[in-house]
Amino acid sequence: MRVVIAEDNALLREGLVLLLTSSGHEVVAVVGSGPEVLPAIVGHRPDIAVLDVRMPPGFRDEGLRAALAARKEIPGLPVLVLSQYVEESYAAELLGGGAGGVGYLLKDRVGRVDEFLDALERVAAGGTALDPEVVSELLVRRRDSPLDSLTPREREVLKLMAEGHDNVTIAKVLVVTERSVSKHIGNVFLKLGLPPSDSGHRRVLAVLAYLNNS
């Protein structure tokens, strides 16, 4: 997999390069400031871009803006965004385009190598990967909504769906059958007023789009 890395912290940047190359991936470009991101991505057209949200010169949302601009230049470009803190608005903006190939992880997740690499591969394949803490924040902040009608088990299923897990993984995590998972998913969509779907990341994006606009 060909990867572009945009991260201003030298230690984390080099750590990402080492982690990815040792896992068999090719890092085609490494940049450390916001203005460098888009030219690097457009010039190399990687399989995925790993970007820090806040980068020089302003340390606000330069990385996120570059990610959104890159996806306009290269539709469908997989982007995995890293952030120091949970920023609900950033997750909402990334998902706002309604396309897959999007990930939003807290930087602490990089240290959990297997989880990080799994998220990277999921996003590169066109899926989604949202940090569990981000999903929890999204669910907790939504009050007086159809979410209130979900059972505890349905909320667990929704949370795992939002993180990007498929039915098989959800069944293993919850120690239930895949048939039970499918039934819970059907109930979630019904209660949220969304058309039933089992088409990979689209179901996750539909649920998150609802959460972010409710």
PDB file of C-alpha atoms in Angstrom:
ATOM      1  CA  MET A   1       0.000   0.000   0.000  1.00  0.00           C
ATOM      2  CA  ARG A   2       1.345   3.450  -0.954  1.00  0.00           C
ATOM      3  CA  VAL A   3       0.946   6.002   1.844  1.00  0.00           C
ATOM      4  CA  VAL A   4       1.372   9.758   2.259  1.00  0.00           C
ATOM      5  CA  ILE A   5       1.953  10.890   5.853  1.00  0.00           C
ATOM      6  CA  ALA A   6       1.235  14.439   7.066  1.00  0.00           C
ATOM      7  CA  GLU A   7       2.281  14.985  10.685  1.00  0.00           C
ATOM      8  CA  ASP A   8       4.199  17.889  12.246  1.00  0.00           C
ATOM      9  CA  ASN A   9       5.398  15.995  15.337  1.00  0.00           C
ATOM     10  CA  ALA A  10       8.765  14.579  14.267  1.00  0.00           C
ATOM     11  CA  LEU A  11       8.718  11.697  16.736  1.00  0.00           C
ATOM     12  CA  LEU A  12       5.236  10.499  15.752  1.00  0.00           C
ATOM     13  CA  ARG A  13       6.008  11.090  12.089  1.00  0.00           C
ATOM     14  CA  GLU A  14       9.087   8.884  12.169  1.00  0.00           C
ATOM     15  CA  GLY A  15       7.219   6.333  14.239  1.00  0.00           C
ATOM     16  CA  LEU A  16       4.494   6.126  11.606  1.00  0.00           C
ATOM     17  CA  VAL A  17       7.058   5.726   8.838  1.00  0.00           C
ATOM     18  CA  LEU A  18       8.801   2.921  10.716  1.00  0.00           C
ATOM     19  CA  LEU A  19       5.527   1.198  11.596  1.00  0.00           C
ATOM     20  CA  LEU A  20       4.159   1.317   8.061  1.00  0.00           C
ATOM     21  CA  THR A  21       7.343   0.320   6.272  1.00  0.00           C
ATOM     22  CA  SER A  22       7.977  -2.553   8.679  1.00  0.00           C
ATOM     23  CA  SER A  23       4.432  -3.739   7.949  1.00  0.00           C
ATOM     24  CA  GLY A  24       5.160  -3.922   4.239  1.00  0.00           C
ATOM     25  CA  HIS A  25       3.697  -0.595   3.135  1.00  0.00           C
ATOM     26  CA  GLU A  26       5.464   2.059   1.045  1.00  0.00           C
ATOM     27  CA  VAL A  27       5.601   5.610   2.380  1.00  0.00           C
ATOM     28  CA  VAL A  28       5.805   7.728  -0.780  1.00  0.00           C
ATOM     29  CA  ALA A  29       5.848  11.158   0.885  1.00  0.00           C
ATOM     30  CA  VAL A  30       6.156  12.676   4.353  1.00  0.00           C
ATOM     31  CA  VAL A  31       5.202  16.309   5.037  1.00  0.00           C
ATOM     32  CA  GLY A  32       5.074  18.429   8.180  1.00  0.00           C
ATOM     33  CA  SER A  33       2.852  21.433   7.389  1.00  0.00           C
ATOM     34  CA  GLY A  34      -0.609  22.112   6.021  1.00  0.00           C
ATOM     35  CA  PRO A  35       0.383  23.781   2.725  1.00  0.00           C
ATOM     36  CA  GLU A  36       2.526  20.764   1.778  1.00  0.00           C
ATOM     37  CA  VAL A  37      -0.256  18.221   2.095  1.00  0.00           C
ATOM     38  CA  LEU A  38      -2.345  18.716  -1.043  1.00  0.00           C
ATOM     39  CA  PRO A  39       0.619  18.918  -3.476  1.00  0.00           C
ATOM     40  CA  ALA A  40       2.074  15.725  -1.972  1.00  0.00           C
ATOM     41  CA  ILE A  41      -1.195  13.839  -2.295  1.00  0.00           C
ATOM     42  CA  VAL A  42      -2.013  15.062  -5.801  1.00  0.00           C
ATOM     43  CA  GLY A  43       1.561  14.454  -6.924  1.00  0.00           C
ATOM     44  CA  HIS A  44       1.838  10.902  -5.581  1.00  0.00           C
ATOM     45  CA  ARG A  45      -1.802   9.766  -5.649  1.00  0.00           C
ATOM     46  CA  PRO A  46      -1.351   7.302  -2.785  1.00  0.00           C
ATOM     47  CA  ASP A  47      -3.600   4.419  -1.819  1.00  0.00           C
ATOM     48  CA  ILE A  48      -4.273   6.242   1.464  1.00  0.00           C
ATOM     49  CA  ALA A  49      -3.273   9.464   3.230  1.00  0.00           C
ATOM     50  CA  VAL A  50      -2.640   9.571   7.008  1.00  0.00           C
ATOM     51  CA  LEU A  51      -3.102  13.132   8.258  1.00  0.00           C
ATOM     52  CA  ASP A  52      -2.862  15.032  11.515  1.00  0.00           C
ATOM     53  CA  VAL A  53      -5.836  17.378  12.038  1.00  0.00           C
ATOM     54  CA  ARG A  54      -3.876  20.343  13.413  1.00  0.00           C
ATOM     55  CA  MET A  55      -0.731  21.317  11.552  1.00  0.00           C
ATOM     56  CA  PRO A  56       1.430  24.394  10.952  1.00  0.00           C
ATOM     57  CA  PRO A  57       1.155  27.235  10.309  1.00  0.00           C
ATOM     58  CA  GLY A  58      -2.021  27.798  12.331  1.00  0.00           C
ATOM     59  CA  PHE A  59      -2.393  24.535  14.277  1.00  0.00           C
ATOM     60  CA  ARG A  60      -6.161  24.697  13.840  1.00  0.00           C
ATOM     61  CA  ASP A  61      -7.579  22.295  11.240  1.00  0.00           C
ATOM     62  CA  GLU A  62      -5.083  22.527   8.371  1.00  0.00           C
ATOM     63  CA  GLY A  63      -4.779  18.768   8.036  1.00  0.00           C
ATOM     64  CA  LEU A  64      -8.533  18.265   7.944  1.00  0.00           C
ATOM     65  CA  ARG A  65      -8.951  21.001   5.329  1.00  0.00           C
ATOM     66  CA  ALA A  66      -6.224  19.401   3.232  1.00  0.00           C
ATOM     67  CA  ALA A  67      -7.946  16.018   3.537  1.00  0.00           C
ATOM     68  CA  LEU A  68     -11.254  17.439   2.345  1.00  0.00           C
ATOM     69  CA  ALA A  69      -9.549  19.287  -0.516  1.00  0.00           C
ATOM     70  CA  ALA A  70      -7.667  16.143  -1.526  1.00  0.00           C
ATOM     71  CA  ARG A  71     -10.877  14.138  -1.681  1.00  0.00           C
ATOM     72  CA  LYS A  72     -12.317  16.765  -4.016  1.00  0.00           C
ATOM     73  CA  GLU A  73      -9.252  16.531  -6.255  1.00  0.00           C
ATOM     74  CA  ILE A  74      -9.166  12.725  -6.072  1.00  0.00           C
ATOM     75  CA  PRO A  75     -12.707  11.450  -5.437  1.00  0.00           C
ATOM     76  CA  GLY A  76     -12.754   8.400  -3.198  1.00  0.00           C
ATOM     77  CA  LEU A  77      -9.235   8.950  -1.873  1.00  0.00           C
ATOM     78  CA  PRO A  78      -8.998   7.007   1.413  1.00  0.00           C
ATOM     79  CA  VAL A  79      -8.088   9.328   4.281  1.00  0.00           C
ATOM     80  CA  LEU A  80      -7.219   8.399   7.850  1.00  0.00           C
ATOM     81  CA  VAL A  81      -7.194  11.465  10.105  1.00  0.00           C
ATOM     82  CA  LEU A  82      -5.430  11.532  13.464  1.00  0.00           C
ATOM     83  CA  SER A  83      -6.395  13.860  16.291  1.00  0.00           C
ATOM     84  CA  GLN A  84      -5.181  14.535  19.821  1.00  0.00           C
ATOM     85  CA  TYR A  85      -8.692  15.004  21.169  1.00  0.00           C
ATOM     86  CA  VAL A  86     -12.252  14.034  20.278  1.00  0.00           C
ATOM     87  CA  GLU A  87     -13.593  16.736  17.961  1.00  0.00           C
ATOM     88  CA  GLU A  88     -17.147  15.900  16.954  1.00  0.00           C
ATOM     89  CA  SER A  89     -17.255  18.556  14.231  1.00  0.00           C
ATOM     90  CA  TYR A  90     -14.211  17.066  12.505  1.00  0.00           C
ATOM     91  CA  ALA A  91     -15.779  13.615  12.346  1.00  0.00           C
ATOM     92  CA  ALA A  92     -18.994  15.144  11.022  1.00  0.00           C
ATOM     93  CA  GLU A  93     -17.179  17.057   8.278  1.00  0.00           C
ATOM     94  CA  LEU A  94     -15.283  13.994   7.114  1.00  0.00           C
ATOM     95  CA  LEU A  95     -18.461  11.945   6.922  1.00  0.00           C
ATOM     96  CA  GLY A  96     -20.456  14.749   5.360  1.00  0.00           C
ATOM     97  CA  GLY A  97     -19.513  13.791   1.812  1.00  0.00           C
ATOM     98  CA  GLY A  98     -21.399  10.522   2.107  1.00  0.00           C
ATOM     99  CA  ALA A  99     -18.521   8.444   0.715  1.00  0.00           C
ATOM    100  CA  GLY A 100     -16.438   5.705   2.295  1.00  0.00           C
ATOM    101  CA  GLY A 101     -12.718   5.466   2.750  1.00  0.00           C
ATOM    102  CA  VAL A 102     -12.739   7.649   5.858  1.00  0.00           C
ATOM    103  CA  GLY A 103     -11.108   7.121   9.234  1.00  0.00           C
ATOM    104  CA  TYR A 104     -10.873   9.291  12.339  1.00  0.00           C
ATOM    105  CA  LEU A 105      -8.659   8.030  15.169  1.00  0.00           C
ATOM    106  CA  LEU A 106      -7.180   9.508  18.298  1.00  0.00           C
ATOM    107  CA  LYS A 107      -3.386   9.534  18.215  1.00  0.00           C
ATOM    108  CA  ASP A 108      -3.214   7.193  21.180  1.00  0.00           C
ATOM    109  CA  ARG A 109      -4.637   4.501  18.913  1.00  0.00           C
ATOM    110  CA  VAL A 110      -1.397   4.458  16.874  1.00  0.00           C
ATOM    111  CA  GLY A 111       0.335   2.824  19.825  1.00  0.00           C
ATOM    112  CA  ARG A 112      -2.060  -0.079  19.561  1.00  0.00           C
ATOM    113  CA  VAL A 113      -0.366  -1.345  16.455  1.00  0.00           C
ATOM    114  CA  ASP A 114      -2.761  -4.108  15.442  1.00  0.00           C
ATOM    115  CA  GLU A 115      -5.809  -1.863  15.873  1.00  0.00           C
ATOM    116  CA  PHE A 116      -4.173   0.952  13.930  1.00  0.00           C
ATOM    117  CA  LEU A 117      -3.116  -1.270  11.029  1.00  0.00           C
ATOM    118  CA  ASP A 118      -6.549  -2.867  10.917  1.00  0.00           C
ATOM    119  CA  ALA A 119      -8.151   0.581  10.714  1.00  0.00           C
ATOM    120  CA  LEU A 120      -5.684   1.635   8.007  1.00  0.00           C
ATOM    121  CA  GLU A 121      -6.513  -1.384   5.857  1.00  0.00           C
ATOM    122  CA  ARG A 122     -10.247  -0.983   6.422  1.00  0.00           C
ATOM    123  CA  VAL A 123     -10.174   2.644   5.305  1.00  0.00           C
ATOM    124  CA  ALA A 124      -7.925   1.885   2.320  1.00  0.00           C
ATOM    125  CA  ALA A 125     -10.472  -0.719   1.216  1.00  0.00           C
ATOM    126  CA  GLY A 126     -13.201   1.935   1.181  1.00  0.00           C
ATOM    127  CA  GLY A 127     -14.636   1.307   4.640  1.00  0.00           C
ATOM    128  CA  THR A 128     -14.789   3.432   7.756  1.00  0.00           C
ATOM    129  CA  ALA A 129     -12.847   3.408  10.997  1.00  0.00           C
ATOM    130  CA  LEU A 130     -13.956   5.715  13.769  1.00  0.00           C
ATOM    131  CA  ASP A 131     -12.223   5.701  17.117  1.00  0.00           C
ATOM    132  CA  PRO A 132     -14.395   4.076  19.798  1.00  0.00           C
ATOM    133  CA  GLU A 133     -14.061   7.194  21.963  1.00  0.00           C
ATOM    134  CA  VAL A 134     -15.308   9.357  19.089  1.00  0.00           C
ATOM    135  CA  VAL A 135     -18.320   7.103  18.583  1.00  0.00           C
ATOM    136  CA  SER A 136     -19.072   7.111  22.312  1.00  0.00           C
ATOM    137  CA  GLU A 137     -19.013  10.908  22.337  1.00  0.00           C
ATOM    138  CA  LEU A 138     -21.386  11.041  19.377  1.00  0.00           C
ATOM    139  CA  LEU A 139     -23.821   8.650  21.010  1.00  0.00           C
ATOM    140  CA  VAL A 140     -23.705  10.266  24.454  1.00  0.00           C
ATOM    141  CA  ARG A 141     -24.244  13.807  23.164  1.00  0.00           C
ATOM    142  CA  ARG A 142     -27.435  12.941  21.293  1.00  0.00           C
ATOM    143  CA  ARG A 143     -30.411  13.551  23.553  1.00  0.00           C
ATOM    144  CA  ASP A 144     -34.148  13.478  22.898  1.00  0.00           C
ATOM    145  CA  SER A 145     -33.735  11.549  19.687  1.00  0.00           C
ATOM    146  CA  PRO A 146     -34.801   8.152  18.301  1.00  0.00           C
ATOM    147  CA  LEU A 147     -31.598   6.820  19.894  1.00  0.00           C
ATOM    148  CA  ASP A 148     -33.500   6.878  23.173  1.00  0.00           C
ATOM    149  CA  SER A 149     -35.748   4.119  21.852  1.00  0.00           C
ATOM    150  CA  LEU A 150     -32.838   1.728  21.237  1.00  0.00           C
ATOM    151  CA  THR A 151     -32.305  -1.143  23.633  1.00  0.00           C
ATOM    152  CA  PRO A 152     -28.889  -1.460  25.346  1.00  0.00           C
ATOM    153  CA  ARG A 153     -27.985  -4.280  22.944  1.00  0.00           C
ATOM    154  CA  GLU A 154     -29.030  -2.244  19.907  1.00  0.00           C
ATOM    155  CA  ARG A 155     -26.876   0.629  21.123  1.00  0.00           C
ATOM    156  CA  GLU A 156     -23.934  -1.764  21.440  1.00  0.00           C
ATOM    157  CA  VAL A 157     -24.503  -2.960  17.887  1.00  0.00           C
ATOM    158  CA  LEU A 158     -24.814   0.623  16.615  1.00  0.00           C
ATOM    159  CA  LYS A 159     -21.583   1.588  18.346  1.00  0.00           C
ATOM    160  CA  LEU A 160     -19.673  -1.309  16.775  1.00  0.00           C
ATOM    161  CA  MET A 161     -21.211  -0.575  13.373  1.00  0.00           C
ATOM    162  CA  ALA A 162     -20.102   3.036  13.648  1.00  0.00           C
ATOM    163  CA  GLU A 163     -16.556   1.930  14.416  1.00  0.00           C
ATOM    164  CA  GLY A 164     -16.595   0.140  11.067  1.00  0.00           C
ATOM    165  CA  HIS A 165     -16.957  -3.493  12.128  1.00  0.00           C
ATOM    166  CA  ASP A 166     -18.789  -6.014   9.964  1.00  0.00           C
ATOM    167  CA  ASN A 167     -21.470  -8.431  11.151  1.00  0.00           C
ATOM    168  CA  VAL A 168     -19.018 -11.268  11.728  1.00  0.00           C
ATOM    169  CA  THR A 169     -16.831  -9.153  14.013  1.00  0.00           C
ATOM    170  CA  ILE A 170     -19.822  -7.716  15.865  1.00  0.00           C
ATOM    171  CA  ALA A 171     -21.114 -11.226  16.510  1.00  0.00           C
ATOM    172  CA  LYS A 172     -17.740 -12.281  17.916  1.00  0.00           C
ATOM    173  CA  VAL A 173     -17.414  -9.213  20.142  1.00  0.00           C
ATOM    174  CA  LEU A 174     -20.920  -9.578  21.569  1.00  0.00           C
ATOM    175  CA  VAL A 175     -20.770 -13.388  21.600  1.00  0.00           C
ATOM    176  CA  VAL A 176     -24.004 -13.790  19.649  1.00  0.00           C
ATOM    177  CA  THR A 177     -24.925 -15.276  16.283  1.00  0.00           C
ATOM    178  CA  GLU A 178     -24.654 -13.342  13.021  1.00  0.00           C
ATOM    179  CA  ARG A 179     -28.387 -13.825  12.611  1.00  0.00           C
ATOM    180  CA  SER A 180     -28.956 -12.007  15.895  1.00  0.00           C
ATOM    181  CA  VAL A 181     -26.686  -9.183  14.753  1.00  0.00           C
ATOM    182  CA  SER A 182     -28.627  -8.827  11.497  1.00  0.00           C
ATOM    183  CA  LYS A 183     -31.878  -8.677  13.463  1.00  0.00           C
ATOM    184  CA  HIS A 184     -30.517  -5.980  15.783  1.00  0.00           C
ATOM    185  CA  ILE A 185     -29.262  -3.960  12.807  1.00  0.00           C
ATOM    186  CA  GLY A 186     -32.692  -4.164  11.200  1.00  0.00           C
ATOM    187  CA  ASN A 187     -34.260  -2.874  14.414  1.00  0.00           C
ATOM    188  CA  VAL A 188     -31.732  -0.018  14.622  1.00  0.00           C
ATOM    189  CA  PHE A 189     -32.522   1.163  11.107  1.00  0.00           C
ATOM    190  CA  LEU A 190     -36.246   0.836  11.709  1.00  0.00           C
ATOM    191  CA  LYS A 191     -36.133   2.897  14.914  1.00  0.00           C
ATOM    192  CA  LEU A 192     -33.883   5.544  13.338  1.00  0.00           C
ATOM    193  CA  GLY A 193     -36.140   5.831  10.309  1.00  0.00           C
ATOM    194  CA  LEU A 194     -33.425   4.680   7.920  1.00  0.00           C
ATOM    195  CA  PRO A 195     -33.910   2.174   5.078  1.00  0.00           C
ATOM    196  CA  PRO A 196     -32.540  -1.274   5.970  1.00  0.00           C
ATOM    197  CA  SER A 197     -29.171  -1.922   4.364  1.00  0.00           C
ATOM    198  CA  ASP A 198     -26.321  -4.323   4.843  1.00  0.00           C
ATOM    199  CA  SER A 199     -24.011  -2.829   2.219  1.00  0.00           C
ATOM    200  CA  GLY A 200     -20.823  -2.327   4.190  1.00  0.00           C
ATOM    201  CA  HIS A 201     -19.787   1.179   5.112  1.00  0.00           C
ATOM    202  CA  ARG A 202     -22.903   2.814   3.668  1.00  0.00           C
ATOM    203  CA  ARG A 203     -24.944   1.637   6.623  1.00  0.00           C
ATOM    204  CA  VAL A 204     -22.408   3.146   9.019  1.00  0.00           C
ATOM    205  CA  LEU A 205     -22.346   6.442   7.160  1.00  0.00           C
ATOM    206  CA  ALA A 206     -26.117   6.560   7.114  1.00  0.00           C
ATOM    207  CA  VAL A 207     -26.328   6.083  10.877  1.00  0.00           C
ATOM    208  CA  LEU A 208     -23.559   8.573  11.599  1.00  0.00           C
ATOM    209  CA  ALA A 209     -25.039  11.114   9.228  1.00  0.00           C
ATOM    210  CA  TYR A 210     -28.258  10.813  11.172  1.00  0.00           C
ATOM    211  CA  LEU A 211     -26.464  11.163  14.518  1.00  0.00           C
ATOM    212  CA  ASN A 212     -24.520  14.193  13.342  1.00  0.00           C
ATOM    213  CA  ASN A 213     -27.625  15.979  12.100  1.00  0.00           C
ATOM    214  CA  SER A 214     -30.150  15.022  14.730  1.00  0.00           C
TER     215      SER A 214
END
